[in-house]
XYZ file of C-alpha atoms in Angstrom:
409
model
C 62.840 -90.173 178.375
C 66.543 -89.754 177.767
C 66.969 -93.487 177.307
C 64.211 -93.521 174.688
C 65.813 -90.727 172.728
C 69.166 -92.483 172.806
C 67.606 -95.710 171.628
C 65.685 -93.878 168.932
C 68.880 -92.227 167.815
C 70.714 -95.548 167.746
C 67.947 -97.195 165.760
C 67.879 -94.257 163.366
C 71.624 -94.468 162.839
C 71.386 -98.187 162.147
C 68.561 -97.583 159.680
C 70.585 -94.900 157.895
C 73.523 -97.307 157.616
C 71.222 -99.908 156.076
C 69.868 -97.402 153.587
C 73.243 -95.816 152.725
C 74.983 -97.145 149.601
C 78.091 -99.238 150.211
C 81.457 -97.473 149.959
C 82.808 -97.113 146.439
C 85.161 -99.978 145.719
C 86.512 -98.379 142.531
C 87.104 -94.660 142.034
C 88.511 -93.019 138.926
C 89.587 -89.442 138.342
C 89.543 -88.582 134.635
C 89.421 -84.810 135.031
C 93.067 -84.081 134.272
C 94.689 -83.077 130.999
C 97.685 -85.402 131.241
C 96.499 -88.447 133.136
C 93.705 -90.673 134.402
C 94.039 -92.481 137.712
C 91.883 -95.236 139.197
C 92.007 -96.689 142.691
C 90.685 -100.039 143.866
C 89.986 -99.564 147.573
C 89.435 -103.243 148.427
C 91.150 -106.577 147.886
C 91.790 -107.227 144.220
C 93.259 -109.974 142.058
C 95.348 -109.279 138.969
C 95.360 -111.661 136.038
C 98.329 -110.436 133.953
C 97.444 -112.589 130.951
C 94.223 -110.611 130.449
C 95.442 -107.329 132.018
C 92.441 -107.421 134.336
C 91.989 -106.520 137.994
C 89.109 -108.334 139.691
C 87.322 -107.146 142.830
C 87.495 -110.103 145.215
C 84.286 -109.377 147.144
C 82.137 -107.060 145.035
C 79.226 -105.327 146.710
C 76.078 -104.226 144.971
C 77.208 -101.531 142.599
C 75.811 -99.386 139.849
C 75.758 -101.573 136.702
C 77.655 -98.832 134.925
C 80.450 -99.186 137.479
C 80.993 -102.941 137.183
C 83.899 -102.464 134.764
C 86.204 -99.637 133.754
C 89.309 -99.324 131.595
C 92.446 -97.222 131.852
C 95.743 -96.698 130.015
C 98.203 -95.950 132.865
C 100.570 -93.482 131.178
C 100.524 -89.719 131.890
C 100.225 -88.345 128.353
C 96.476 -88.496 127.851
C 96.717 -85.474 125.534
C 98.920 -87.432 123.088
C 96.541 -89.707 121.180
C 99.082 -91.519 118.959
C 101.317 -92.578 121.846
C 98.378 -93.474 124.109
C 97.057 -95.859 121.462
C 100.220 -97.906 122.008
C 99.808 -98.128 125.792
C 98.314 -101.367 127.076
C 94.735 -100.900 128.271
C 93.870 -102.394 131.665
C 90.443 -103.483 132.884
C 89.008 -103.274 136.391
C 85.930 -105.425 136.874
C 83.538 -106.052 139.757
C 81.026 -108.110 137.856
C 82.802 -111.354 136.919
C 84.104 -114.329 138.933
C 87.468 -113.763 140.587
C 90.309 -116.142 139.630
C 92.214 -117.994 142.327
C 95.276 -116.314 143.785
C 98.825 -117.591 143.091
C 100.838 -114.825 144.798
C 99.509 -112.854 147.763
C 101.027 -109.427 148.500
C 100.749 -107.582 151.797
C 101.304 -104.162 150.219
C 99.144 -102.390 147.614
C 99.958 -102.238 143.916
C 100.915 -99.206 141.857
C 100.381 -99.944 138.176
C 101.835 -97.990 135.247
C 103.398 -98.332 131.811
C 107.043 -97.801 130.898
C 106.090 -97.715 127.216
C 105.326 -94.640 125.154
C 108.406 -92.464 124.767
C 110.453 -94.395 127.328
C 114.022 -94.649 126.084
C 114.328 -90.884 125.682
C 115.988 -89.586 128.848
C 113.628 -86.603 129.121
C 110.566 -88.829 128.912
C 112.043 -91.478 131.207
C 111.837 -88.882 133.958
C 108.930 -86.675 132.918
C 106.546 -89.461 131.911
C 107.983 -91.928 134.399
C 110.052 -91.235 137.480
C 108.838 -87.745 138.423
C 105.167 -88.836 138.132
C 106.063 -92.012 140.041
C 107.566 -89.904 142.847
C 104.456 -87.692 142.899
C 102.053 -90.640 142.928
C 103.844 -92.515 145.692
C 103.812 -89.410 147.873
C 100.174 -88.709 147.033
C 98.717 -92.179 147.554
C 101.330 -94.266 149.405
C 103.055 -91.792 151.729
C 102.808 -94.118 154.760
C 103.272 -97.488 153.061
C 105.343 -99.316 150.486
C 103.955 -100.263 147.087
C 104.464 -103.155 144.696
C 105.293 -101.756 141.267
C 103.296 -103.493 138.536
C 104.738 -102.339 135.233
C 103.873 -102.816 131.587
C 106.733 -102.609 129.071
C 109.332 -103.171 131.790
C 111.951 -104.109 129.227
C 115.224 -105.641 130.386
C 117.409 -102.693 129.321
C 115.146 -100.252 131.176
C 115.039 -102.342 134.350
C 118.805 -102.803 134.288
C 119.563 -99.138 133.645
C 117.274 -97.902 136.412
C 117.547 -100.844 138.822
C 119.075 -98.779 141.629
C 116.423 -96.084 141.300
C 113.569 -98.595 141.142
C 114.792 -100.213 144.365
C 114.584 -96.825 146.081
C 110.988 -96.466 144.940
C 109.994 -99.926 146.197
C 111.612 -102.714 148.167
C 109.554 -105.315 146.285
C 110.467 -107.075 143.032
C 108.684 -105.662 139.993
C 105.622 -107.504 138.733
C 106.025 -107.676 134.947
C 102.557 -107.125 133.548
C 103.529 -108.410 130.098
C 105.409 -111.601 130.952
C 103.950 -112.883 134.232
C 101.356 -115.664 134.003
C 100.602 -115.949 137.730
C 97.662 -114.201 139.375
C 98.577 -111.670 142.083
C 96.404 -110.541 144.999
C 96.711 -107.088 146.562
C 94.897 -105.398 149.452
C 94.413 -102.333 147.193
C 95.685 -101.022 143.859
C 96.221 -97.687 142.134
C 96.401 -97.619 138.342
C 98.075 -94.669 136.636
C 100.598 -91.951 137.465
C 99.976 -88.342 138.467
C 101.801 -85.678 136.456
C 102.098 -81.978 137.334
C 103.817 -81.015 134.072
C 107.347 -81.150 132.700
C 110.144 -80.857 135.263
C 107.782 -79.743 138.002
C 106.181 -80.967 141.217
C 103.376 -79.016 142.905
C 103.395 -79.786 146.642
C 100.005 -78.145 147.180
C 98.418 -80.945 145.135
C 99.905 -83.765 147.226
C 98.794 -85.469 150.425
C 102.430 -85.712 151.496
C 103.762 -82.439 150.044
C 107.024 -82.723 148.125
C 108.820 -80.474 145.663
C 111.301 -80.814 142.829
C 113.938 -80.001 145.441
C 112.833 -83.137 147.340
C 113.080 -85.173 144.160
C 116.668 -83.994 143.726
C 117.357 -85.041 147.325
C 115.846 -88.431 146.493
C 118.215 -88.781 143.531
C 121.157 -87.686 145.673
C 120.246 -90.320 148.259
C 120.148 -92.901 145.466
C 123.298 -91.969 143.544
C 125.293 -89.653 145.783
C 127.367 -92.297 147.542
C 130.548 -90.285 146.934
C 129.155 -86.978 148.228
C 131.124 -87.206 151.451
C 134.350 -87.363 149.467
C 133.634 -84.098 147.632
C 133.761 -80.703 149.332
C 133.796 -77.143 148.089
C 137.522 -76.949 148.795
C 138.033 -79.757 146.262
C 137.329 -77.190 143.530
C 139.373 -73.976 143.738
C 137.628 -72.912 140.515
C 133.924 -73.376 139.756
C 133.308 -76.532 137.766
C 131.151 -76.376 134.605
C 129.736 -79.311 132.653
C 129.402 -78.671 128.934
C 126.926 -81.124 127.422
C 128.046 -82.279 124.010
C 126.075 -83.782 121.149
C 127.542 -85.734 118.269
C 126.150 -87.722 115.381
C 123.663 -86.764 112.713
C 120.587 -85.848 114.734
C 121.133 -82.098 114.732
C 121.792 -79.373 117.313
C 125.558 -79.852 117.218
C 127.768 -77.170 118.730
C 130.008 -76.470 115.752
C 132.547 -74.346 117.638
C 132.651 -76.409 120.813
C 136.424 -76.055 121.263
C 136.210 -72.272 121.074
C 133.266 -72.262 123.490
C 135.170 -74.479 125.903
C 138.208 -72.204 125.741
C 135.998 -69.163 126.420
C 134.546 -70.895 129.467
C 138.045 -71.525 130.780
C 139.034 -67.915 130.171
C 136.059 -66.755 132.222
C 137.338 -68.902 135.086
C 135.629 -72.297 134.914
C 137.140 -75.739 135.067
C 135.305 -77.390 132.169
C 134.240 -81.004 131.758
C 132.766 -82.020 128.398
C 130.120 -84.668 129.037
C 128.243 -86.589 126.335
C 125.760 -88.996 127.916
C 124.570 -91.964 125.879
C 121.839 -94.545 126.335
C 124.324 -96.767 128.151
C 125.814 -94.139 130.476
C 125.136 -95.261 134.064
C 123.131 -92.777 136.086
C 125.717 -93.044 138.838
C 128.314 -91.705 136.394
C 126.093 -88.818 135.368
C 125.415 -87.939 138.987
C 129.118 -88.146 139.861
C 130.014 -85.665 137.103
C 127.077 -83.259 137.344
C 126.232 -83.513 141.034
C 129.704 -82.285 141.938
C 129.605 -79.346 139.516
C 128.486 -75.753 139.890
C 127.138 -74.987 136.406
C 125.922 -76.767 133.299
C 125.540 -75.585 129.720
C 123.787 -77.452 126.948
C 121.785 -77.046 123.777
C 118.088 -77.821 124.167
C 117.523 -81.567 124.200
C 116.801 -84.565 126.388
C 120.281 -84.508 127.947
C 119.375 -81.300 129.815
C 117.239 -83.529 132.040
C 120.549 -84.205 133.787
C 120.004 -80.796 135.387
C 118.036 -82.789 137.969
C 121.456 -83.880 139.251
C 122.730 -80.322 139.854
C 122.826 -79.319 143.487
C 120.631 -76.359 144.507
C 122.251 -73.014 143.802
C 123.966 -74.273 140.652
C 123.577 -72.545 137.283
C 121.891 -74.010 134.226
C 122.274 -72.264 130.861
C 119.967 -73.669 128.199
C 121.135 -72.759 124.708
C 117.938 -72.352 122.698
C 118.114 -72.951 118.935
C 116.092 -70.923 116.475
C 112.408 -71.840 116.540
C 112.518 -73.746 119.841
C 111.886 -70.872 122.243
C 108.479 -72.040 123.484
C 109.309 -75.728 123.750
C 112.596 -74.953 125.522
C 110.793 -72.874 128.121
C 108.071 -75.497 128.496
C 110.526 -78.340 129.063
C 113.159 -76.771 131.297
C 111.954 -73.342 132.338
C 110.755 -74.557 135.743
C 114.041 -75.930 137.081
C 114.189 -72.884 139.327
C 111.750 -74.823 141.522
C 114.738 -76.997 142.371
C 116.757 -73.977 143.478
C 118.801 -73.659 140.283
C 119.837 -70.381 138.702
C 118.257 -70.745 135.269
C 119.365 -68.802 132.195
C 118.401 -69.020 128.527
C 120.748 -68.144 125.701
C 118.517 -67.705 122.666
C 120.553 -67.850 119.481
C 120.257 -65.271 116.763
C 119.815 -66.056 113.093
C 123.545 -65.691 112.419
C 124.320 -68.433 114.962
C 122.065 -71.031 113.308
C 123.092 -73.237 110.401
C 119.562 -72.887 109.016
C 120.565 -69.530 107.564
C 122.880 -71.414 105.197
C 119.988 -73.553 103.903
C 117.031 -71.171 103.834
C 116.644 -67.610 102.622
C 116.548 -64.997 105.372
C 113.087 -63.953 104.197
C 111.814 -67.549 104.432
C 109.189 -67.963 107.148
C 111.376 -70.691 108.692
C 114.007 -68.044 109.475
C 111.997 -64.850 109.728
C 108.896 -66.114 111.592
C 109.545 -69.532 113.168
C 106.383 -69.279 115.260
C 104.272 -68.805 112.123
C 105.916 -71.833 110.531
C 105.261 -74.050 113.547
C 101.675 -72.979 114.201
C 99.144 -75.331 112.667
C 101.717 -77.932 111.640
C 102.442 -81.345 113.072
C 105.406 -81.485 115.455
C 107.163 -84.140 113.379
C 106.821 -82.129 110.173
C 107.970 -78.753 111.409
C 109.840 -78.611 114.689
C 111.267 -82.110 114.678
C 112.546 -82.136 111.119
C 113.648 -78.524 110.712
C 114.462 -76.940 114.050
C 115.666 -80.061 115.853
C 117.247 -82.248 113.193
C 118.475 -79.840 110.517
C 119.842 -77.141 112.785
C 123.351 -76.831 114.214
C 124.795 -73.860 116.103
C 127.900 -71.715 116.082
C 127.733 -69.461 119.140
C 128.734 -65.812 119.076
C 131.538 -65.901 121.664
C 131.396 -62.184 122.440
C 127.701 -62.334 123.147
C 127.867 -65.676 124.969
C 130.689 -64.430 127.220
C 128.228 -62.131 129.016
C 126.133 -65.133 130.039
C 129.202 -67.071 131.117
C 130.406 -64.230 133.327
C 127.061 -64.024 135.067
C 127.051 -67.813 135.519
C 130.604 -67.666 136.865
C 129.728 -65.049 139.471
C 126.807 -67.175 140.679
C 128.896 -70.343 140.696
C 131.711 -68.581 142.580
C 129.274 -67.754 145.366
C 128.210 -71.402 145.511
C 131.751 -72.686 145.755
C 132.426 -70.332 148.642
C 129.344 -71.285 150.615
C-alpha cells in the first residue's frame, strides 16, 4: 500500500511537471519610476549591429513574450533624454545567429549616453546605479559590461573605475560587429535616487558608505601615506567655479581668508572635464571639510571620508533641487549643512526688481515652467553670489568644530 502511494505520488509529480509551463526565459520589471530592467535567464546571443539579444534555445512561450524592447538608462521619467537612448530588442521568436565570441560570464548592458559628460550624471545615472545593479544581480559573479555610447574620452577618464567594476574588456555596443554569446544577460541599471543607495532593496545589501569604500579602494593608493597627524589644522576644500556659466563666488578671496581665520587650511579646487579622478580623490579624500556652490562638482563629496563636513551653498531659487541632489549624503556618514543665500547675496537682485516674482517668490516662478526656461537660465546661469561673511562665519565655525573632532580621532 505504501509503495502504491509513493508511485502514485511520483507519477503525479511527473504529470504536474509536464503540465507546468516552462520557466520564464525573459523577465522584465517596468514598475519603477526611474528605470526598467530585463533579465535573460538562459543562453543568449547579442548581435550588436542590430542591437538585438536572441534566445539561443527558446521554449514555447506566450506569443506576446516573444520580443520585448528596453532603453537601458535609469531616467525613464525624462522623455526627451530617453528618446536619445539606443533601444535594444530581446527576441525569442527568430533564428539565432552564429556565435563569434563566447563569454563564460553574464552580460550587464547599459547606456553611457544621456547626460553623461556632466560629473553629477556620470555618477547618478551611471556608476552608482551600476554599483547597485552589480550587487543586486551579480553579487557572486563577475559581469561583462556591454555599453552603448562608450565614447573614448569616457572610457579613458573612467578606465580605472571600470576595471574595478569588471575584469573583462568592455563590449562596445555601437562599434562591435561580432556576435557575442552569454550564459545570461541583464539589460538596464537600477537606481534608488540621487546620491543614495537603499540596502534593503538589494540582494547583497550595500550602502552609500560602501560605495565610498569602493572608490577609496580604486583611487586611494596614497591613503597609507596620509595620517591625521599630517594635518595639524583641519583641511577644507573650497570648490571654485570660473567662466560664464553662472554661480560664481564673487568674493572668493574674502571667503577663503575667513575660512583661514576660523582655523582651516584651505585648498581651492576647480575640477574640469579633464581632471583625473585620482587627483580629485587625492585632494578631497585627505580633507576634513568641503564647501561649494550647488552644482555638479559637489558630486566630489563622494570622495570625502566619513565624518567629514559638506557645506552646500544654495543659490536663490535652488533650494528644492539642492536638497534633492545632495541632501542624502548623510547616508555616507558626512556632516551635511546647507547655507541658503539671502536676496542680498545674489546677483539677481541687481538685474530684477525686489518685487519681481523671480526674487520674491522663486518657487512660484519655477512651478509650471520648463526646467530649461526657468531654473537653468535664471537661477543657474544668470546668478552669481557674494556671501555675507558675518553670517557665513557661523557655519564655518560649526564645520570647524566637527572637522577638529575628525582630525583628532
